[in-house]
């Protein structure tokens, strides 16, 4: 998570952003943002008026017009700078990624076999469907699917995680990413993306913001801002005739100047949010990337914030990946130590997490030390799908552990029976959500081991917070309904889907969607692909199959299922940042009116000075102070726009109340002080 | 505030809010086609006959475009008919005073005014319009334009209430049912009540009566007789008040003793101004299946109106400080109302005059019982400002609530962003299309008002009609276009608006502000009807809670204030400051 974090104002990025702010003055680029385009036109207009004033025909002193004009240009540049710095941060990441995209030499196979003839070609010449061989130490030349071999791969370039991962043909770990390195063994890979369309390419263009399209809510907000801009344009443009009338009516003063009207217009239109809007969007994508989640579109980031239902895989998200032994229940006539001893013996060579946990429990409970399996001359009997048991054979003893019905078949085959007390214990454990593991030696059942899913610490609180935010959590598990219900209750999820099949998942998603809810899920397997495609927000594990990644709109490079929750919060934060800054921007107008209106009509109606609540020193100083405040607030708010407003997990009402108080009320009050302060500074520096 | 004033205002709002629920529930039944406790059995044949005569297929619903087309067709045809009616009234019956044809520009202005539910009157009724024009023209439009506004609202509500639907109702059916089951019964009852108070209702010609106290005219000649203008007044006044029309029978509107004879008639008239707009909020709540939503909107409206009413009242009761300096006693006492009584009827006093002024401009009624032009600057600012909220504080029947609901959409959008969720209202997602249309609605009114005012204050024909120079003259022009640009029709007086310039510009302003708002509103209705319903949860912002009401009030007030602050500063605000400073 911290890996890609660049400091907010990295000097290199700042330097480049400054240069870019000027480059962005291109009218074609400016036209994309209607609010800032109005400021841009105003800057040209006042510059023209300044030149006119220099020629001696000015409507106001040249120095004053220059002051307004310069600060209007700054307003435009500051907005450009905000966008440039957001892009710059992305570009810095893109540059790092691009380094890994070096052209490499690939061995293109004539046939999809390891021993087929190969041709050495540049990675850029590979096309979809080509088959390549990658051996230890070489870069994987492009995105693809492993069709043969097993290898450890360093994916640090994409994920930032330095521990190597296993990639193998078939199953859910078959997809590889171009630019990653094979560390051991070899892989035969079928290329699935043409150069320029690979995952890395997509990631680069996303972080650079080159392919950034406006998201639905951003479009809606832009429309509203454009509408407000038009209203304020009307309110200021008509002030000129109003002023002409007033001068005639009062018989005093001169009509308001175009410079002052332009200054008023720029102060009133929502430049703060208008200037920061695209930076907020880019930064939202950026935060996703910092969380190591790649969004295929900005729309997906925004949709993440709207999710109502989270489908969470039990394993890895809600519980620690593995079940653990928590208790021994001996059968009648068997001591607990004997049971523990037998259980430990049967698990010594069992490298599964469950097996390890039995050894650990036996050691903790009865100080049974680990014994060397080979020294005992024992033969390990591994778990198979047929027997559904594992165990050990030593010195004539046959110790087995496994599911109750499998062990029952085993002991009956040996001429034994299954005791009733063990059977009831087995049922008891299953009801409580645990997994009963029966241990037997020959025909005799020794007892039961209680394997328990361990719910992650703090997850219950997390779900409670999500519930408060209005997000429903649904646990997806392959367990039977009984087990699932018990874990669901312990973890505090709202609902669960037991014995989940891909079809059942798909059906569940559709059910929620038909009720108008937005559903998010994570998945990695090929059989998850339909459900991923159906979900509104689908996070694929980077370790997952290509099919899953194609179907998803977010890819989690860390392959961490808990990330889904973080994703939702980033989406919400993006919207909240936009909303609060819009409110702040509009609330600012109140103070600006009180600064500019008395100043603009000071010569016609001196009584209007009663509205000069801030007691600004002079009309010119008042107007200049408002314009300067309006420009500087953009710079001041850049860090907030980039980092996003702090997100708190609260109900909608509470969030609204807090944000209205901070950004609404704050937005009304702050500029009164800000403008006054700038006015005082202007006086102190004798600039006005 | 005197105890008497407080008591009257409290009584008014208690009665108003108490009536909102029963009337609102009734109207919901009308629009949902439910049984109407026998009235539908009596009037049902009339309803069906109307459909048969007009060829309306009552069972068929329309999509939003069809609905908008029907609305436009109805309005354009009735506009043309009313125009022609005025132009040829001299050849038509029921014209005992033998009044001549109305001028083309005035006819256009009046036709536009009455079809758009504005009821701005550039003319003096008793000296311009024949009985036939008043009854079969103006009064008919009082019903028709009100019903059209309510129909658009109902279509909008259906858009919110329905899901995955293509249609939003049948305009002709909504129009007919509004007439038959709501407006006609209410108007009949109110007209009878008003007649009982002494309001005239007759077809006989104007009466000449001897003066009680003979006097002299300006030339010194003795004057012993007076002509009393009479006519079918009560029938027109009832719907004028109920349908937020406001176009009076007489030039001085409800300040005329025949148009508002007693304090009781005054109470019923001022109650009727807000009656239907307030009740429609409840209808809205009923039809969307959550009456709290309706109460929340009604609360927001009331909470904006009350402080402004208090401001208007206190400004008037305070009087003019310039008179204080002359030693005039402006205190309220047993023997005098005190305050500023210029332009007010002594029968009603300051409380009932300001109550009327505030409610008539909050709703887009525009009728008056006092002359707003004579108010103190702040007292006059209140009606002006109330209209500048796009007529959403109660507003016109139907149009006020749909205007307010557009502001709700804007407020919901901002609020949705602030809580980090794509905004939704009543389970409907608010997306860029809705925001586009809502922006259009919010934008068009300031555009019309400010642009026409700007033109009028610099061109000679605009300035010619001014009675007062200075900032007050500016207020008069701003008031006129605010009134027409918001389909209110309230007149500030002091401006001679019956000139080709004001008639034509005003006519255009009224048509734009009515239909440019109604059509995007219907477009939103169509788009919302198609959407699925998002179930509410803790993540959903409750739009019936006090917090949202506060946000809604903030949005409406901020948009109105930010748009019009500069203009208000140059009009009433500067007047007020000058008055305080002891200037002119």
Coordinates of N, CA and C in Angstrom, one line a residue, chain A residues 494-565:
Chain A
X494 N -24.4 -9.9 7.3 CA -25.8 -9.8 7.3 C -26.5 -11.0 6.7
X495 N -25.8 -11.7 5.8 CA -26.4 -12.8 5.2 C -25.2 -13.7 4.7
X496 N -25.6 -15.0 4.3 CA -24.6 -15.8 3.7 C -25.1 -16.7 2.7
X497 N -24.3 -17.2 1.8 CA -24.6 -18.1 0.8 C -23.8 -19.3 1.0
X498 N -24.4 -20.4 1.4 CA -23.7 -21.6 1.7 C -23.6 -22.5 0.5
X499 N -22.7 -23.4 0.5 CA -22.5 -24.4 -0.6 C -22.6 -23.6 -1.9
X500 N -21.9 -22.5 -2.0 CA -22.0 -21.6 -3.1 C -21.4 -22.3 -4.4
X501 N -22.1 -22.3 -5.4 CA -21.6 -22.6 -6.7 C -21.6 -21.4 -7.6
X502 N -20.8 -21.3 -8.7 CA -20.8 -20.1 -9.5 C -22.2 -19.7 -10.0
X503 N -23.0 -20.8 -10.2 CA -24.4 -20.5 -10.7 C -25.2 -19.8 -9.6
X504 N -25.0 -20.3 -8.3 CA -25.7 -19.8 -7.2 C -25.3 -18.3 -7.0
X505 N -24.0 -18.1 -7.1 CA -23.5 -16.7 -7.0 C -24.2 -15.8 -8.0
X506 N -24.2 -16.2 -9.2 CA -24.7 -15.4 -10.3 C -26.2 -15.1 -10.0
X507 N -26.9 -16.1 -9.6 CA -28.3 -15.9 -9.3 C -28.5 -14.9 -8.1
X508 N -27.7 -15.0 -7.1 CA -27.8 -14.1 -6.0 C -27.6 -12.7 -6.4
X509 N -26.5 -12.5 -7.3 CA -26.2 -11.1 -7.7 C -27.4 -10.6 -8.5
X510 N -28.0 -11.4 -9.4 CA -29.1 -10.9 -10.2 C -30.3 -10.6 -9.3
X511 N -30.5 -11.4 -8.2 CA -31.6 -11.1 -7.3 C -31.4 -9.7 -6.7
X512 N -30.2 -9.5 -6.2 CA -30.0 -8.2 -5.5 C -30.2 -7.1 -6.6
X513 N -29.7 -7.3 -7.8 CA -29.7 -6.2 -8.8 C -31.2 -5.9 -9.2
X514 N -32.0 -7.0 -9.3 CA -33.4 -6.7 -9.7 C -34.1 -5.9 -8.6
X515 N -33.6 -6.0 -7.4 CA -34.1 -5.2 -6.3 C -33.5 -3.8 -6.3
X516 N -32.7 -3.4 -7.3 CA -32.2 -2.1 -7.4 C -30.9 -1.9 -6.7
X517 N -30.3 -2.9 -6.2 CA -29.0 -2.8 -5.5 C -27.8 -2.9 -6.4
X518 N -26.7 -2.3 -6.0 CA -25.5 -2.4 -6.7 C -24.6 -3.4 -5.9
X519 N -24.1 -4.4 -6.6 CA -23.4 -5.5 -6.0 C -21.9 -5.5 -6.3
X520 N -21.1 -5.7 -5.3 CA -19.7 -5.8 -5.5 C -19.2 -7.2 -5.1
X521 N -18.3 -7.8 -5.8 CA -17.7 -9.1 -5.4 C -16.3 -9.2 -5.8
X522 N -15.6 -10.2 -5.2 CA -14.3 -10.5 -5.6 C -14.3 -11.9 -6.2
X523 N -13.3 -12.2 -7.0 CA -13.2 -13.5 -7.6 C -11.9 -13.8 -8.2
X524 N -11.6 -15.0 -8.4 CA -10.3 -15.3 -9.1 C -10.4 -16.4 -10.1
X525 N -11.3 -17.3 -9.9 CA -11.3 -18.5 -10.8 C -12.0 -18.2 -12.1
X526 N -11.8 -19.0 -13.1 CA -12.5 -18.9 -14.4 C -14.0 -19.0 -14.2
X527 N -14.4 -19.9 -13.3 CA -15.8 -20.1 -13.1 C -16.4 -18.9 -12.3
X528 N -15.6 -18.0 -11.8 CA -16.2 -16.8 -11.2 C -16.5 -15.8 -12.3
X529 N -16.0 -15.9 -13.5 CA -16.1 -14.9 -14.5 C -17.5 -14.5 -14.8
X530 N -18.5 -15.4 -14.9 CA -19.9 -14.9 -15.2 C -20.4 -14.0 -14.1
X531 N -20.1 -14.4 -12.8 CA -20.6 -13.6 -11.7 C -19.9 -12.3 -11.7
X532 N -18.6 -12.3 -12.0 CA -17.8 -11.0 -12.0 C -18.4 -10.1 -13.1
X533 N -18.7 -10.7 -14.2 CA -19.2 -9.8 -15.3 C -20.6 -9.3 -14.9
X534 N -21.3 -10.0 -14.1 CA -22.7 -9.6 -13.8 C -22.6 -8.5 -12.7
X535 N -21.6 -8.6 -11.8 CA -21.6 -7.7 -10.6 C -21.3 -6.3 -11.1
X536 N -21.8 -5.3 -10.4 CA -21.6 -3.9 -10.8 C -20.1 -3.5 -10.5
X537 N -19.6 -4.0 -9.4 CA -18.2 -3.7 -9.1 C -17.6 -5.1 -8.9
X538 N -16.6 -5.5 -9.8 CA -16.0 -6.8 -9.7 C -14.5 -6.6 -9.5
X539 N -14.0 -7.2 -8.4 CA -12.6 -7.1 -8.2 C -12.0 -8.5 -8.4
X540 N -11.1 -8.5 -9.4 CA -10.4 -9.8 -9.7 C -9.1 -9.8 -9.0
X541 N -8.7 -11.0 -8.5 CA -7.4 -11.1 -7.9 C -6.4 -11.2 -9.1
X542 N -5.3 -10.5 -8.9 CA -4.3 -10.5 -9.9 C -3.7 -11.9 -10.1
X543 N -3.8 -12.7 -9.1 CA -3.2 -14.0 -9.2 C -4.2 -14.9 -9.9
X544 N -5.4 -14.4 -10.2 CA -6.5 -15.2 -10.8 C -6.3 -15.5 -12.2
X545 N -7.3 -16.1 -12.8 CA -7.2 -16.4 -14.2 C -7.4 -15.2 -15.1
X546 N -7.0 -15.3 -16.4 CA -7.2 -14.2 -17.3 C -8.7 -14.0 -17.5
X547 N -9.5 -15.0 -17.5 CA -10.9 -14.9 -17.7 C -11.5 -14.0 -16.6
X548 N -11.1 -14.3 -15.4 CA -11.6 -13.5 -14.3 C -11.2 -12.1 -14.4
X549 N -9.9 -11.8 -14.8 CA -9.5 -10.5 -14.9 C -10.2 -9.7 -16.0
X550 N -10.5 -10.4 -17.1 CA -11.2 -9.8 -18.2 C -12.6 -9.4 -17.8
X551 N -13.2 -10.2 -17.0 CA -14.6 -10.0 -16.6 C -14.7 -8.9 -15.5
X552 N -13.7 -8.6 -14.8 CA -13.7 -7.7 -13.7 C -13.5 -6.3 -14.2
X553 N -13.9 -5.3 -13.4 CA -13.6 -3.9 -13.7 C -12.5 -3.3 -12.8
X554 N -12.1 -4.1 -11.8 CA -11.0 -3.7 -10.9 C -10.1 -4.9 -10.7
X555 N -8.8 -4.7 -10.7 CA -7.9 -5.9 -10.5 C -7.1 -5.5 -9.3
X556 N -7.1 -6.4 -8.3 CA -6.3 -6.2 -7.1 C -5.0 -6.9 -7.2
X557 N -4.0 -6.0 -7.3 CA -2.6 -6.6 -7.5 C -2.1 -7.4 -6.3
X558 N -2.6 -7.1 -5.1 CA -2.2 -7.8 -3.9 C -3.0 -9.1 -3.8
X559 N -4.0 -9.3 -4.6 CA -4.8 -10.5 -4.5 C -5.3 -10.6 -3.0
X560 N -5.8 -9.5 -2.4 CA -6.2 -9.6 -1.1 C -7.8 -9.3 -1.1
X561 N -8.5 -10.3 -0.7 CA -10.0 -10.2 -0.8 C -10.6 -9.1 0.1
X562 N -9.9 -8.7 1.2 CA -10.4 -7.7 2.0 C -10.4 -6.3 1.3
X563 N -9.6 -6.2 0.3 CA -9.4 -5.0 -0.4 C -10.8 -4.4 -0.9
X564 N -11.7 -5.3 -1.1 CA -13.0 -4.8 -1.6 C -13.6 -3.7 -0.7
X565 N -13.4 -3.8 0.6 CA -13.9 -2.8 1.5 C -13.2 -1.5 1.3

